[in-house]
Amino acid sequence: MKSLETKLDGVVLLEPDVHGDERGFMVETYREDRWREFGIDVDFVQHNHSRSAQGTLRGLHFQTKPGQAKLVRCPRGRIFDVAVDLRRGSPTYGRWQGFELDDKHHHQLFVPVGFGHGFAVLSDVADVTYLLSSPYDPATEAGIAWDDPDIGVEWPLSDPLLSERDKVAPRLSEIAGELPF
């Protein structure tokens, strides 16, 4: 296992050891002591799994209070995964970084509290699983526009499939004063 460099403080990209042969593979997807060595010092309390069709874009989402860190992986298919720094006062506030996660390399992305998160499906179908540091609470769910020009995420698709919620999400500048981070 090794940690790969990212441009956003607190975001961690992990490259696990994949043990494979003609029968298949085995990969360690979470081990508390090793993950803490890489700066992921979080007690995860919920595990989610989503399946999405090609062209789907989910995001950019976050929880306001108490915030929610995520450890994201793509055990089936291929996605473009994005983290956006929403921490006012951070030197990288409003900046984003994208990572390709897939079922070949098994990279995992840790997205800390104070970041927006989203992904676009690049394969025919993709399963995405993520460990969460706080339980989902609809009263604290929030989001920003996936296509906010002030952030400028360079998504690898031009006409994504979006939820109604994501179609009307506000720009970061519209909610910046309300962010608790």
Coordinates of C-alpha atoms in Angstrom, one line a residue:
M1 CA 0.0 0.0 0.0
K2 CA 1.2 3.5 -0.8
S3 CA -0.2 7.0 -0.7
L4 CA 0.0 9.0 -4.0
E5 CA 0.5 12.7 -4.2
T6 CA -2.6 15.0 -4.3
K7 CA -2.9 18.8 -4.7
L8 CA -5.4 19.3 -1.9
D9 CA -4.4 19.2 1.7
G10 CA -6.1 16.3 3.5
V11 CA -7.2 14.5 0.4
V12 CA -5.4 11.1 0.2
L13 CA -5.2 8.8 -2.8
L14 CA -4.3 5.2 -1.8
E15 CA -2.8 2.6 -4.2
P16 CA -3.2 -0.8 -2.6
D17 CA -1.3 -4.0 -3.3
V18 CA -3.4 -6.2 -5.6
H19 CA -2.6 -9.9 -5.4
G20 CA -3.9 -11.6 -8.5
D21 CA -3.4 -14.7 -10.7
E22 CA -5.5 -16.7 -13.2
R23 CA -8.2 -17.2 -10.5
G24 CA -8.8 -13.5 -9.8
F25 CA -7.5 -11.1 -7.2
M26 CA -7.5 -10.1 -3.6
V27 CA -7.1 -6.6 -2.3
E28 CA -7.2 -5.2 1.2
T29 CA -9.8 -2.4 1.1
Y30 CA -9.6 -1.2 4.7
R31 CA -7.3 -1.7 7.7
E32 CA -7.6 0.8 10.4
D33 CA -3.9 0.8 11.6
R34 CA -2.5 1.1 8.0
W35 CA -5.0 3.8 7.0
R36 CA -4.1 5.9 10.1
E37 CA -0.4 5.8 9.0
F38 CA -1.6 7.6 5.8
G39 CA -3.4 10.3 7.7
I40 CA -6.9 8.8 7.6
D41 CA -7.6 9.0 11.3
V42 CA -11.4 8.6 11.1
D43 CA -13.9 6.4 12.8
F44 CA -16.2 5.2 10.0
V45 CA -19.8 4.6 11.0
Q46 CA -21.6 3.9 7.8
H47 CA -20.9 2.0 4.5
N48 CA -22.8 2.9 1.3
H49 CA -22.9 1.3 -2.1
S50 CA -24.3 2.8 -5.3
R51 CA -24.6 1.5 -8.9
S52 CA -24.9 3.9 -11.8
A53 CA -25.2 3.8 -15.5
Q54 CA -22.7 5.3 -18.0
G55 CA -22.9 9.0 -18.2
T56 CA -24.3 9.5 -14.7
L57 CA -22.9 12.3 -12.7
R58 CA -23.5 12.4 -8.9
G59 CA -22.5 15.5 -7.1
L60 CA -21.1 17.7 -5.9
H61 CA -22.4 16.7 -2.4
F62 CA -21.4 17.3 1.2
Q63 CA -22.9 17.2 4.7
T64 CA -22.9 20.4 6.7
K65 CA -23.0 19.3 10.4
P66 CA -21.0 17.5 11.7
G67 CA -19.5 17.1 8.2
Q68 CA -18.7 13.8 6.6
A69 CA -15.4 12.3 5.5
K70 CA -15.6 9.6 2.8
L71 CA -13.3 6.7 1.8
V72 CA -14.3 6.0 -1.8
R73 CA -13.6 3.2 -4.1
C74 CA -15.0 1.7 -7.4
P75 CA -15.1 -2.1 -7.1
R76 CA -16.9 -2.4 -10.5
G77 CA -16.3 -0.2 -13.6
R78 CA -14.6 3.1 -13.9
I79 CA -15.4 6.6 -12.6
F80 CA -13.9 10.1 -12.6
D81 CA -14.0 11.0 -8.9
V82 CA -13.8 14.7 -7.8
A83 CA -13.0 16.5 -4.5
V84 CA -13.6 20.2 -4.1
D85 CA -12.1 22.2 -1.2
L86 CA -15.0 24.0 0.6
R87 CA -13.0 25.1 3.7
R88 CA -13.1 28.9 3.8
G89 CA -9.7 30.2 4.6
S90 CA -7.9 27.2 3.0
P91 CA -5.3 28.1 0.5
T92 CA -7.0 25.7 -2.0
Y93 CA -10.6 26.9 -1.2
G94 CA -12.7 26.4 -4.3
R95 CA -10.2 24.3 -6.1
W96 CA -10.8 20.8 -7.3
Q97 CA -8.9 17.6 -8.2
G98 CA -10.1 14.6 -10.1
F99 CA -9.0 11.0 -9.9
E100 CA -9.8 8.0 -12.0
L101 CA -11.0 5.1 -9.8
D102 CA -11.6 1.6 -11.3
D103 CA -11.8 -2.1 -10.8
K104 CA -8.3 -2.7 -12.2
H105 CA -6.1 -0.5 -10.1
H106 CA -8.3 -0.4 -7.0
H107 CA -7.2 3.0 -5.9
Q108 CA -9.2 4.6 -3.1
L109 CA -9.8 8.2 -2.4
F110 CA -10.1 9.7 1.1
V111 CA -12.2 12.9 1.0
P112 CA -12.1 14.7 4.4
V113 CA -14.7 16.8 6.1
G114 CA -15.0 20.2 4.4
F115 CA -14.9 19.0 0.8
G116 CA -17.6 18.5 -1.8
H117 CA -17.5 15.2 -3.6
G118 CA -18.9 13.9 -6.9
F119 CA -18.2 11.4 -9.6
A120 CA -19.0 10.7 -13.2
V121 CA -19.4 7.1 -14.6
L122 CA -17.1 6.3 -17.5
S123 CA -17.8 2.6 -18.0
D124 CA -21.1 0.9 -19.0
V125 CA -22.0 0.6 -15.3
A126 CA -20.1 1.4 -12.1
D127 CA -20.5 0.4 -8.5
V128 CA -19.1 2.9 -6.0
T129 CA -18.7 2.1 -2.3
Y130 CA -17.8 4.5 0.4
L131 CA -17.2 4.5 4.1
L132 CA -18.6 7.5 6.0
S133 CA -17.5 9.3 9.2
S134 CA -21.0 10.3 10.1
P135 CA -24.4 8.8 9.4
Y136 CA -26.3 10.3 6.4
D137 CA -28.8 13.0 7.6
P138 CA -31.1 14.5 5.0
A139 CA -31.4 17.6 7.2
T140 CA -27.7 18.4 6.7
E141 CA -27.2 17.3 3.1
A142 CA -26.0 20.0 0.7
G143 CA -24.5 20.4 -2.7
I144 CA -23.0 22.8 -5.2
A145 CA -23.5 22.9 -8.9
W146 CA -21.5 20.3 -10.8
D147 CA -20.8 22.8 -13.5
D148 CA -20.1 25.9 -11.4
P149 CA -17.9 27.9 -13.7
D150 CA -16.0 29.5 -10.7
I151 CA -14.8 26.0 -9.7
G152 CA -14.3 24.8 -13.3
V153 CA -14.3 21.0 -12.9
E154 CA -13.2 19.5 -16.2
W155 CA -15.7 16.6 -16.3
P156 CA -15.0 14.0 -19.0
L157 CA -18.6 14.1 -20.2
S158 CA -20.6 17.0 -21.6
D159 CA -24.3 16.0 -21.2
P160 CA -24.5 13.9 -17.9
L161 CA -27.5 12.1 -16.4
L162 CA -28.3 14.2 -13.3
S163 CA -30.8 13.9 -10.4
E164 CA -33.3 16.7 -10.0
R165 CA -31.4 17.8 -7.0
D166 CA -28.1 18.1 -8.9
K167 CA -29.8 20.0 -11.7
V168 CA -30.7 22.9 -9.4
A169 CA -27.8 22.9 -7.0
P170 CA -26.5 26.4 -6.2
R171 CA -23.1 27.8 -7.2
L172 CA -20.4 27.9 -4.4
S173 CA -20.6 31.7 -4.4
E174 CA -24.3 31.6 -3.5
I175 CA -23.7 29.5 -0.3
A176 CA -20.2 30.4 0.7
G177 CA -21.2 32.4 3.7
E178 CA -23.3 29.5 5.0
L179 CA -20.5 26.9 4.9
P180 CA -19.6 25.6 8.4
F181 CA -16.1 24.7 7.4

